Amino acid sequence: MQFSFEREFTYSRAYRGPIRLVVLDWAGTTMDFGCMAPAVVFCEVFAEEGVPISIEEARIPMGAHKKVHIGLITEIPSVRRRWVETKGSEPTEADVTRMFERFVPLQEACLSDYSTLIPGTLEVIAQCRQRGYKIGSTSGYLPGMLAINQADATKQGYTPDATFGAGDVPRGRPFGHMVLRNIVALDIPCVQSVVKIDDTLTGIEEGLNAGGWAIGLAISGNEVGLQYDEWMALPEATKQKHRDRIYPSMYQRGAHYVVDSIADLMPCFDDIEARLRRGEKP
Ligand SMILES: [Mg+2]
């Protein structure tokens, strides 16, 4: 029998090192439990236009660049119908631009009202640092908004090693560009060693599109949309109903893991490191 090991086998290469970079989202992940700040302002901007929207409608495109987000709200059929009823014509690019220009100062004015760190953030960051992970971050916020968040976070003891927002890249989420900027800035050798953590579906896709691992946070952010005290006051059965709805949707979008909040991340990191040692890829 003729046989060639060189021709008839290929050999695959696998990264077997540790996690080197954790990339955290901002609102709904490390601060602003319930991701309230942007949702409130989207409602305000549409109300000023005479086309009020519900907070649920405001939350649907969460995670995107804020101007893209406003455009996506105008494409929600229920909103579009009410817009045409009120204004007599379809929303245009000029309408989106005008609302975005109104959005920016309103958002900057109220960000600090919602900038409390999410419980568990400082403890998890400390453990990550002990393990030698670098801490990157990304956000759908623009530079002026991020500067406010960064200053408020630093006051509370959280300062990531790098931060890139939707204004720093050609394309925001779900593109992986902001994660890739973190990888370059923090000198990370390969995408297999990178974990992205986010409270939105588009933020999960951002991590996957960059080639790394992705963890969804089901409870602390946009998907539930309640502040910490409101969430804690819910009956256990209601909390479970939220989990039963959100966990499958995040897994379906491709998340490797879904947990309630940042406080639950360490076991996921242990599992990812075990999988990397076995030669698994994201
Ligand atoms: Mg978020």
Short mmCIF file of C-alpha atoms and ligand atoms in Angstrom, two decimals:
data_model
loop_
_atom_site.label_atom_id
_atom_site.label_comp_id
_atom_site.label_asym_id
_atom_site.label_seq_id
_atom_site.Cartn_x
_atom_site.Cartn_y
_atom_site.Cartn_z
CA MET A 1 0.00 0.00 0.00
CA GLN A 2 1.26 3.46 -0.92
CA PHE A 3 0.83 5.95 1.95
CA SER A 4 2.20 9.40 2.67
CA PHE A 5 1.87 10.87 6.17
CA GLU A 6 2.91 14.23 4.76
CA ARG A 7 0.22 14.32 2.08
CA GLU A 8 -2.64 12.58 3.85
CA PHE A 9 -2.61 14.32 7.25
CA THR A 10 -2.74 17.95 8.21
CA TYR A 11 -1.71 19.09 11.67
CA SER A 12 -3.72 21.80 13.48
CA ARG A 13 -2.18 24.48 15.67
CA ALA A 14 -3.76 25.40 19.01
CA TYR A 15 -3.08 28.15 21.53
CA ARG A 16 -2.63 26.52 24.95
CA GLY A 17 -1.68 29.56 27.01
CA PRO A 18 -3.73 31.48 29.57
CA ILE A 19 -6.31 34.23 29.16
CA ARG A 20 -4.35 37.43 28.58
CA LEU A 21 -7.03 40.06 28.06
CA VAL A 22 -10.53 40.61 29.40
CA VAL A 23 -12.53 43.27 27.51
CA LEU A 24 -15.42 44.72 29.48
CA ASP A 25 -18.33 46.77 28.24
CA TRP A 26 -19.28 49.84 30.29
CA ALA A 27 -23.01 50.55 30.90
CA GLY A 28 -24.81 47.47 32.21
CA THR A 29 -21.54 45.55 32.63
CA THR A 30 -19.24 47.46 35.02
CA MET A 31 -21.46 50.46 35.90
CA ASP A 32 -25.08 51.62 35.57
CA PHE A 33 -26.92 48.44 36.66
CA GLY A 34 -29.92 48.19 34.31
CA CYS A 35 -28.21 50.26 31.59
CA MET A 36 -30.52 53.15 32.45
CA ALA A 37 -28.63 56.25 31.25
CA PRO A 38 -28.91 55.78 27.47
CA ALA A 39 -32.44 54.32 27.57
CA VAL A 40 -33.78 57.33 29.48
CA VAL A 41 -32.23 59.83 27.05
CA PHE A 42 -33.44 58.06 23.88
CA CYS A 43 -36.97 58.35 25.30
CA GLU A 44 -36.42 62.05 26.04
CA VAL A 45 -35.16 62.84 22.52
CA PHE A 46 -38.11 61.12 20.79
CA ALA A 47 -40.59 62.77 23.18
CA GLU A 48 -39.14 66.17 22.21
CA GLU A 49 -39.84 65.27 18.58
CA GLY A 50 -43.50 64.67 19.44
CA VAL A 51 -43.15 60.91 18.90
CA PRO A 52 -42.83 59.38 22.38
CA ILE A 53 -41.34 55.86 22.52
CA SER A 54 -41.50 53.24 25.24
CA ILE A 55 -38.37 52.35 27.18
CA GLU A 56 -38.61 48.83 25.65
CA GLU A 57 -38.47 50.34 22.15
CA ALA A 58 -35.53 52.52 23.22
CA ARG A 59 -33.62 49.42 24.40
CA ILE A 60 -33.96 47.22 21.31
CA PRO A 61 -30.80 48.40 19.45
CA MET A 62 -28.69 48.89 22.64
CA GLY A 63 -24.94 48.55 22.26
CA ALA A 64 -24.68 50.21 18.85
CA HIS A 65 -23.08 53.61 18.14
CA LYS A 66 -25.60 56.09 19.54
CA LYS A 67 -26.35 57.70 16.16
CA VAL A 68 -26.82 54.29 14.55
CA HIS A 69 -29.02 53.42 17.53
CA ILE A 70 -31.31 56.42 16.89
CA GLY A 71 -31.59 55.41 13.23
CA LEU A 72 -32.47 51.84 14.25
CA ILE A 73 -35.20 53.10 16.61
CA THR A 74 -36.80 54.96 13.67
CA GLU A 75 -36.84 51.65 11.79
CA ILE A 76 -38.86 49.81 14.47
CA PRO A 77 -42.25 49.37 12.70
CA SER A 78 -44.34 50.63 15.66
CA VAL A 79 -42.20 53.77 16.01
CA ARG A 80 -42.12 54.40 12.27
CA ARG A 81 -45.91 54.16 12.07
CA ARG A 82 -46.40 56.69 14.90
CA TRP A 83 -43.75 58.99 13.35
CA VAL A 84 -45.59 59.04 10.01
CA GLU A 85 -48.96 59.57 11.77
CA THR A 86 -47.55 62.55 13.71
CA LYS A 87 -45.31 64.18 11.12
CA GLY A 88 -46.91 63.13 7.85
CA SER A 89 -43.68 61.74 6.36
CA GLU A 90 -41.09 59.01 6.93
CA PRO A 91 -38.11 59.82 9.20
CA THR A 92 -35.03 60.93 7.22
CA GLU A 93 -31.26 60.93 7.75
CA ALA A 94 -31.57 64.64 8.64
CA ASP A 95 -34.07 63.77 11.39
CA VAL A 96 -31.64 61.16 12.78
CA THR A 97 -28.76 63.66 12.69
CA ARG A 98 -30.85 66.33 14.47
CA MET A 99 -31.90 63.90 17.20
CA PHE A 100 -28.33 62.67 17.64
CA GLU A 101 -27.10 66.25 18.07
CA ARG A 102 -29.75 66.72 20.74
CA PHE A 103 -28.89 63.33 22.31
CA VAL A 104 -25.22 64.06 22.98
CA PRO A 105 -25.54 66.93 25.50
CA LEU A 106 -28.57 65.35 27.20
CA GLN A 107 -26.64 62.10 27.65
CA GLU A 108 -23.53 63.84 28.95
CA ALA A 109 -25.64 65.83 31.42
CA CYS A 110 -27.13 62.75 33.12
CA LEU A 111 -24.38 60.11 32.86
CA SER A 112 -23.06 60.72 36.36
CA ASP A 113 -26.53 60.06 37.79
CA TYR A 114 -26.11 56.43 36.68
CA SER A 115 -22.39 55.77 37.13
CA THR A 116 -22.31 53.62 40.26
CA LEU A 117 -20.16 50.51 39.77
CA ILE A 118 -22.07 47.25 39.56
CA PRO A 119 -21.60 45.08 42.69
CA GLY A 120 -18.69 42.66 42.24
CA THR A 121 -16.77 44.82 39.74
CA LEU A 122 -13.88 45.76 42.02
CA GLU A 123 -13.50 42.22 43.41
CA VAL A 124 -13.46 40.60 39.95
CA ILE A 125 -11.04 43.18 38.55
CA ALA A 126 -8.70 42.57 41.50
CA GLN A 127 -8.76 38.80 40.88
CA CYS A 128 -8.16 39.31 37.15
CA ARG A 129 -5.16 41.50 37.91
CA GLN A 130 -3.81 38.90 40.33
CA ARG A 131 -3.92 36.38 37.48
CA GLY A 132 -2.10 38.79 35.18
CA TYR A 133 -5.03 39.48 32.84
CA LYS A 134 -5.02 42.89 31.19
CA ILE A 135 -8.27 44.82 31.39
CA GLY A 136 -9.59 46.40 28.19
CA SER A 137 -12.94 48.06 27.59
CA THR A 138 -15.32 49.06 24.80
CA SER A 139 -18.53 51.08 24.64
CA GLY A 140 -21.20 52.35 22.28
CA TYR A 141 -20.64 55.74 23.94
CA LEU A 142 -18.73 58.55 22.22
CA PRO A 143 -15.48 60.02 23.59
CA GLY A 144 -17.08 62.86 25.62
CA MET A 145 -19.48 60.44 27.30
CA LEU A 146 -16.77 57.88 27.94
CA ALA A 147 -14.58 60.50 29.58
CA ILE A 148 -17.34 61.11 32.14
CA ASN A 149 -17.73 57.36 32.79
CA GLN A 150 -13.97 56.90 33.07
CA ALA A 151 -13.61 59.72 35.61
CA ASP A 152 -16.53 58.37 37.70
CA ALA A 153 -15.12 54.82 37.56
CA THR A 154 -11.65 55.92 38.62
CA LYS A 155 -13.14 57.72 41.63
CA GLN A 156 -14.70 54.40 42.66
CA GLY A 157 -11.44 52.44 42.14
CA TYR A 158 -11.89 51.00 38.63
CA THR A 159 -9.49 52.07 35.85
CA PRO A 160 -9.17 49.72 32.85
CA ASP A 161 -5.85 49.56 30.99
CA ALA A 162 -7.47 50.64 27.72
CA THR A 163 -10.79 52.10 26.57
CA PHE A 164 -12.15 52.42 23.04
CA GLY A 165 -15.58 53.78 22.17
CA ALA A 166 -17.77 53.84 19.10
CA GLY A 167 -16.13 57.13 18.05
CA ASP A 168 -12.67 55.52 17.85
CA VAL A 169 -13.40 53.02 15.06
CA PRO A 170 -14.95 53.09 11.58
CA ARG A 171 -17.60 50.59 12.66
CA GLY A 172 -19.09 50.01 16.09
CA ARG A 173 -20.77 46.80 17.26
CA PRO A 174 -21.43 44.18 16.12
CA PHE A 175 -18.11 44.63 14.30
CA GLY A 176 -15.12 43.51 16.39
CA HIS A 177 -13.07 46.63 15.72
CA MET A 178 -13.13 48.09 19.25
CA VAL A 179 -11.95 44.77 20.74
CA LEU A 180 -9.19 44.61 18.13
CA ARG A 181 -8.08 48.15 19.09
CA ASN A 182 -7.71 46.89 22.69
CA ILE A 183 -5.68 43.90 21.47
CA VAL A 184 -3.27 46.17 19.60
CA ALA A 185 -3.03 48.79 22.37
CA LEU A 186 -2.35 46.20 25.08
CA ASP A 187 0.13 44.12 23.06
CA ILE A 188 -1.89 40.87 23.13
CA PRO A 189 -0.37 38.11 20.98
CA CYS A 190 -3.49 36.22 19.85
CA VAL A 191 -7.28 36.50 19.82
CA GLN A 192 -7.76 33.07 21.43
CA SER A 193 -6.52 34.57 24.71
CA VAL A 194 -9.19 37.31 24.72
CA VAL A 195 -12.57 37.26 26.49
CA LYS A 196 -15.28 39.88 25.77
CA ILE A 197 -18.01 40.50 28.38
CA ASP A 198 -21.22 42.39 27.58
CA ASP A 199 -24.87 42.84 28.59
CA THR A 200 -26.15 43.17 25.00
CA LEU A 201 -26.51 40.74 22.12
CA THR A 202 -24.60 43.00 19.76
CA GLY A 203 -21.79 43.26 22.33
CA ILE A 204 -21.55 39.46 22.46
CA GLU A 205 -21.25 39.42 18.67
CA GLU A 206 -18.52 42.07 18.90
CA GLY A 207 -16.35 39.65 20.91
CA LEU A 208 -17.05 36.75 18.58
CA ASN A 209 -16.38 38.85 15.49
CA ALA A 210 -12.98 39.77 16.94
CA GLY A 211 -12.24 36.02 17.16
CA GLY A 212 -12.29 35.60 20.93
CA TRP A 213 -14.49 34.17 23.69
CA ALA A 214 -17.72 35.92 24.66
CA ILE A 215 -19.68 35.98 27.92
CA GLY A 216 -23.18 37.44 28.17
CA LEU A 217 -24.42 39.17 31.32
CA ALA A 218 -28.13 38.49 31.49
CA ILE A 219 -29.35 40.40 34.53
CA SER A 220 -27.26 43.52 35.22
CA GLY A 221 -27.90 45.33 31.95
CA ASN A 222 -30.13 46.15 29.06
CA GLU A 223 -32.06 42.88 28.80
CA VAL A 224 -33.81 43.25 32.17
CA GLY A 225 -33.50 47.05 32.36
CA LEU A 226 -34.05 47.39 36.10
CA GLN A 227 -31.82 49.17 38.61
CA TYR A 228 -30.11 47.07 41.29
CA ASP A 229 -32.62 47.72 44.07
CA GLU A 230 -35.56 47.07 41.74
CA TRP A 231 -34.02 43.77 40.61
CA MET A 232 -33.27 42.68 44.19
CA ALA A 233 -36.88 43.42 45.20
CA LEU A 234 -38.36 41.09 42.55
CA PRO A 235 -39.87 37.77 43.70
CA GLU A 236 -37.64 34.79 42.88
CA ALA A 237 -40.18 33.45 40.36
CA THR A 238 -40.12 36.72 38.40
CA LYS A 239 -36.31 36.75 38.41
CA GLN A 240 -36.34 33.20 37.03
CA LYS A 241 -38.76 34.20 34.25
CA HIS A 242 -36.27 36.86 33.13
CA ARG A 243 -33.44 34.29 33.18
CA ASP A 244 -35.53 31.77 31.20
CA ARG A 245 -36.06 34.39 28.50
CA ILE A 246 -32.58 35.97 28.34
CA TYR A 247 -30.15 33.07 28.83
CA PRO A 248 -31.30 31.15 25.69
CA SER A 249 -31.28 34.32 23.55
CA MET A 250 -27.66 35.08 24.52
CA TYR A 251 -26.56 31.47 23.93
CA GLN A 252 -28.34 31.52 20.59
CA ARG A 253 -26.38 34.61 19.61
CA GLY A 254 -23.19 32.62 20.23
CA ALA A 255 -22.13 33.45 23.80
CA HIS A 256 -19.80 30.77 25.19
CA TYR A 257 -21.17 31.46 28.69
CA VAL A 258 -24.08 33.41 30.15
CA VAL A 259 -24.17 34.48 33.82
CA ASP A 260 -26.22 36.99 35.82
CA SER A 261 -23.62 39.73 36.31
CA ILE A 262 -19.92 40.59 36.47
CA ALA A 263 -19.83 39.10 40.00
CA ASP A 264 -20.22 35.60 38.47
CA LEU A 265 -17.32 35.71 35.98
CA MET A 266 -14.44 33.92 37.72
CA PRO A 267 -15.73 30.33 37.20
CA CYS A 268 -16.15 31.13 33.47
CA PHE A 269 -12.49 32.21 33.29
CA ASP A 270 -11.45 28.96 35.03
CA ASP A 271 -13.40 26.96 32.47
CA ILE A 272 -12.01 28.88 29.49
CA GLU A 273 -8.46 28.31 30.74
CA ALA A 274 -9.15 24.56 31.11
CA ARG A 275 -10.53 24.48 27.55
CA LEU A 276 -7.49 26.36 26.21
CA ARG A 277 -5.18 23.86 27.92
CA ARG A 278 -7.06 21.08 26.13
CA GLY A 279 -6.42 22.86 22.83
CA GLU A 280 -9.95 24.22 22.31
CA LYS A 281 -10.52 27.39 20.33
CA PRO A 282 -13.19 30.06 20.92
MG MG B 1 -23.74 47.69 27.95
#
